[in-house]
Amino acid sequence: MPLIRGDKPLDVICQITRDGEIIPIKFRMADDEGVLQEYKVLGYRRVFDEWEKGVNTPVLSFECLIVDHNQKKVVKIQYIKAESLWFHRPNPNMFK
């Protein structure tokens, strides 16, 4: 699954359990000015999206609770296993 315009590559620190579960701990993402901002993941859950159906490349999706400018937000981050690539695909409906 190639990245599309608007996708933001991420630096992610994660934990992998002995059962192979991936747990995002924190990530860095460029803001609108291109400056890397670091976010600690306060909570997360694995989710699956409609657009992932039929994709041959496994993609893991996580909704992560973060604090951004003193506000709690939920951001979806995704991991393409075959490419070892983390990214965020902005969605105006994603922020709560």
PDB file of C-alpha atoms in Angstrom:
ATOM      1  CA  MET A   1       0.000   0.000   0.000  1.00  0.00           C
ATOM      2  CA  PRO A   2       1.785   3.153  -1.142  1.00  0.00           C
ATOM      3  CA  LEU A   3       1.630   6.356   0.831  1.00  0.00           C
ATOM      4  CA  ILE A   4      -0.610   9.019  -0.651  1.00  0.00           C
ATOM      5  CA  ARG A   5      -0.332  12.798  -0.653  1.00  0.00           C
ATOM      6  CA  GLY A   6      -0.918  14.126   2.834  1.00  0.00           C
ATOM      7  CA  ASP A   7       0.356  11.036   4.660  1.00  0.00           C
ATOM      8  CA  LYS A   8       2.825  11.892   7.399  1.00  0.00           C
ATOM      9  CA  PRO A   9       5.664   9.425   8.064  1.00  0.00           C
ATOM     10  CA  LEU A  10       6.258   8.809  11.754  1.00  0.00           C
ATOM     11  CA  ASP A  11       9.086   7.877  14.062  1.00  0.00           C
ATOM     12  CA  VAL A  12       7.524   5.406  16.517  1.00  0.00           C
ATOM     13  CA  ILE A  13       8.797   3.782  19.669  1.00  0.00           C
ATOM     14  CA  CYS A  14       6.824   0.645  20.385  1.00  0.00           C
ATOM     15  CA  GLN A  15       6.901  -2.429  22.546  1.00  0.00           C
ATOM     16  CA  ILE A  16       6.484  -5.900  21.118  1.00  0.00           C
ATOM     17  CA  THR A  17       5.137  -8.447  23.571  1.00  0.00           C
ATOM     18  CA  ARG A  18       6.282 -12.053  23.667  1.00  0.00           C
ATOM     19  CA  ASP A  19       3.023 -12.881  21.837  1.00  0.00           C
ATOM     20  CA  GLY A  20       3.987 -10.534  18.996  1.00  0.00           C
ATOM     21  CA  GLU A  21       1.512  -7.774  19.873  1.00  0.00           C
ATOM     22  CA  ILE A  22       2.715  -4.282  18.952  1.00  0.00           C
ATOM     23  CA  ILE A  23       2.069  -1.545  21.511  1.00  0.00           C
ATOM     24  CA  PRO A  24       2.810   2.064  20.455  1.00  0.00           C
ATOM     25  CA  ILE A  25       4.533   3.994  23.277  1.00  0.00           C
ATOM     26  CA  LYS A  26       5.289   7.361  21.666  1.00  0.00           C
ATOM     27  CA  PHE A  27       5.776   8.877  18.238  1.00  0.00           C
ATOM     28  CA  ARG A  28       7.178  11.918  16.471  1.00  0.00           C
ATOM     29  CA  MET A  29       5.304  13.640  13.672  1.00  0.00           C
ATOM     30  CA  ALA A  30       6.081  16.817  11.728  1.00  0.00           C
ATOM     31  CA  ASP A  31       3.706  19.705  12.366  1.00  0.00           C
ATOM     32  CA  ASP A  32       2.473  22.101   9.653  1.00  0.00           C
ATOM     33  CA  GLU A  33       5.819  23.935   9.740  1.00  0.00           C
ATOM     34  CA  GLY A  34       7.788  20.700   9.384  1.00  0.00           C
ATOM     35  CA  VAL A  35       9.025  20.697  13.002  1.00  0.00           C
ATOM     36  CA  LEU A  36       9.006  17.275  14.662  1.00  0.00           C
ATOM     37  CA  GLN A  37       6.646  17.118  17.626  1.00  0.00           C
ATOM     38  CA  GLU A  38       6.785  14.227  20.096  1.00  0.00           C
ATOM     39  CA  TYR A  39       3.633  12.666  21.518  1.00  0.00           C
ATOM     40  CA  LYS A  40       3.354  10.147  24.335  1.00  0.00           C
ATOM     41  CA  VAL A  41       0.628   7.552  23.763  1.00  0.00           C
ATOM     42  CA  LEU A  42      -1.616   7.660  26.846  1.00  0.00           C
ATOM     43  CA  GLY A  43      -3.845   4.850  25.591  1.00  0.00           C
ATOM     44  CA  TYR A  44      -4.458   2.942  22.376  1.00  0.00           C
ATOM     45  CA  ARG A  45      -6.659   0.376  20.687  1.00  0.00           C
ATOM     46  CA  ARG A  46      -6.228  -1.691  17.540  1.00  0.00           C
ATOM     47  CA  VAL A  47      -8.740  -0.805  14.823  1.00  0.00           C
ATOM     48  CA  PHE A  48      -9.419  -1.899  11.282  1.00  0.00           C
ATOM     49  CA  ASP A  49     -10.707   0.339   8.494  1.00  0.00           C
ATOM     50  CA  GLU A  50     -12.869  -0.255   5.441  1.00  0.00           C
ATOM     51  CA  TRP A  51     -10.132   0.950   3.104  1.00  0.00           C
ATOM     52  CA  GLU A  52      -7.843  -1.827   4.370  1.00  0.00           C
ATOM     53  CA  LYS A  53     -10.103  -4.584   3.080  1.00  0.00           C
ATOM     54  CA  GLY A  54      -8.639  -6.327   0.057  1.00  0.00           C
ATOM     55  CA  VAL A  55      -5.166  -4.899   0.600  1.00  0.00           C
ATOM     56  CA  ASN A  56      -2.545  -7.601   0.122  1.00  0.00           C
ATOM     57  CA  THR A  57      -0.032  -5.904   2.406  1.00  0.00           C
ATOM     58  CA  PRO A  58      -0.812  -6.265   6.129  1.00  0.00           C
ATOM     59  CA  VAL A  59      -1.513  -2.891   7.728  1.00  0.00           C
ATOM     60  CA  LEU A  60      -1.949  -2.459  11.472  1.00  0.00           C
ATOM     61  CA  SER A  61      -4.065   0.509  12.593  1.00  0.00           C
ATOM     62  CA  PHE A  62      -4.104   2.047  16.059  1.00  0.00           C
ATOM     63  CA  GLU A  63      -6.204   4.814  17.570  1.00  0.00           C
ATOM     64  CA  CYS A  64      -3.900   6.567  20.037  1.00  0.00           C
ATOM     65  CA  LEU A  65      -4.873   8.971  22.788  1.00  0.00           C
ATOM     66  CA  ILE A  66      -2.393  11.858  22.976  1.00  0.00           C
ATOM     67  CA  VAL A  67      -2.188  15.371  24.424  1.00  0.00           C
ATOM     68  CA  ASP A  68      -1.670  18.096  21.811  1.00  0.00           C
ATOM     69  CA  HIS A  69      -1.627  21.756  22.891  1.00  0.00           C
ATOM     70  CA  ASN A  70      -3.102  20.793  26.284  1.00  0.00           C
ATOM     71  CA  GLN A  71      -6.025  18.957  24.646  1.00  0.00           C
ATOM     72  CA  LYS A  72      -6.610  15.223  24.555  1.00  0.00           C
ATOM     73  CA  LYS A  73      -6.999  13.940  21.010  1.00  0.00           C
ATOM     74  CA  VAL A  74      -7.344  10.584  19.321  1.00  0.00           C
ATOM     75  CA  VAL A  75      -5.027  10.094  16.343  1.00  0.00           C
ATOM     76  CA  LYS A  76      -4.918   7.077  14.069  1.00  0.00           C
ATOM     77  CA  ILE A  77      -1.453   5.778  13.241  1.00  0.00           C
ATOM     78  CA  GLN A  78      -0.737   2.869  10.932  1.00  0.00           C
ATOM     79  CA  TYR A  79       2.067   0.397  10.345  1.00  0.00           C
ATOM     80  CA  ILE A  80       2.851  -1.316   7.047  1.00  0.00           C
ATOM     81  CA  LYS A  81       4.608  -4.518   8.093  1.00  0.00           C
ATOM     82  CA  ALA A  82       6.125  -5.348   4.697  1.00  0.00           C
ATOM     83  CA  GLU A  83       7.834  -1.942   4.523  1.00  0.00           C
ATOM     84  CA  SER A  84       8.472  -1.408   8.267  1.00  0.00           C
ATOM     85  CA  LEU A  85       6.812   1.986   7.813  1.00  0.00           C
ATOM     86  CA  TRP A  86       4.710   3.940  10.323  1.00  0.00           C
ATOM     87  CA  PHE A  87       2.511   6.807   9.126  1.00  0.00           C
ATOM     88  CA  HIS A  88      -0.466   9.007   9.929  1.00  0.00           C
ATOM     89  CA  ARG A  89      -3.099   9.650   7.272  1.00  0.00           C
ATOM     90  CA  PRO A  90      -4.821  12.893   8.314  1.00  0.00           C
ATOM     91  CA  ASN A  91      -8.588  12.664   8.535  1.00  0.00           C
ATOM     92  CA  PRO A  92     -10.606  15.732   9.598  1.00  0.00           C
ATOM     93  CA  ASN A  93     -13.079  13.475  11.446  1.00  0.00           C
ATOM     94  CA  MET A  94     -10.363  11.704  13.439  1.00  0.00           C
ATOM     95  CA  PHE A  95      -9.823  14.358  16.113  1.00  0.00           C
ATOM     96  CA  LYS A  96     -12.287  14.165  18.990  1.00  0.00           C
TER      97      LYS A  96
END
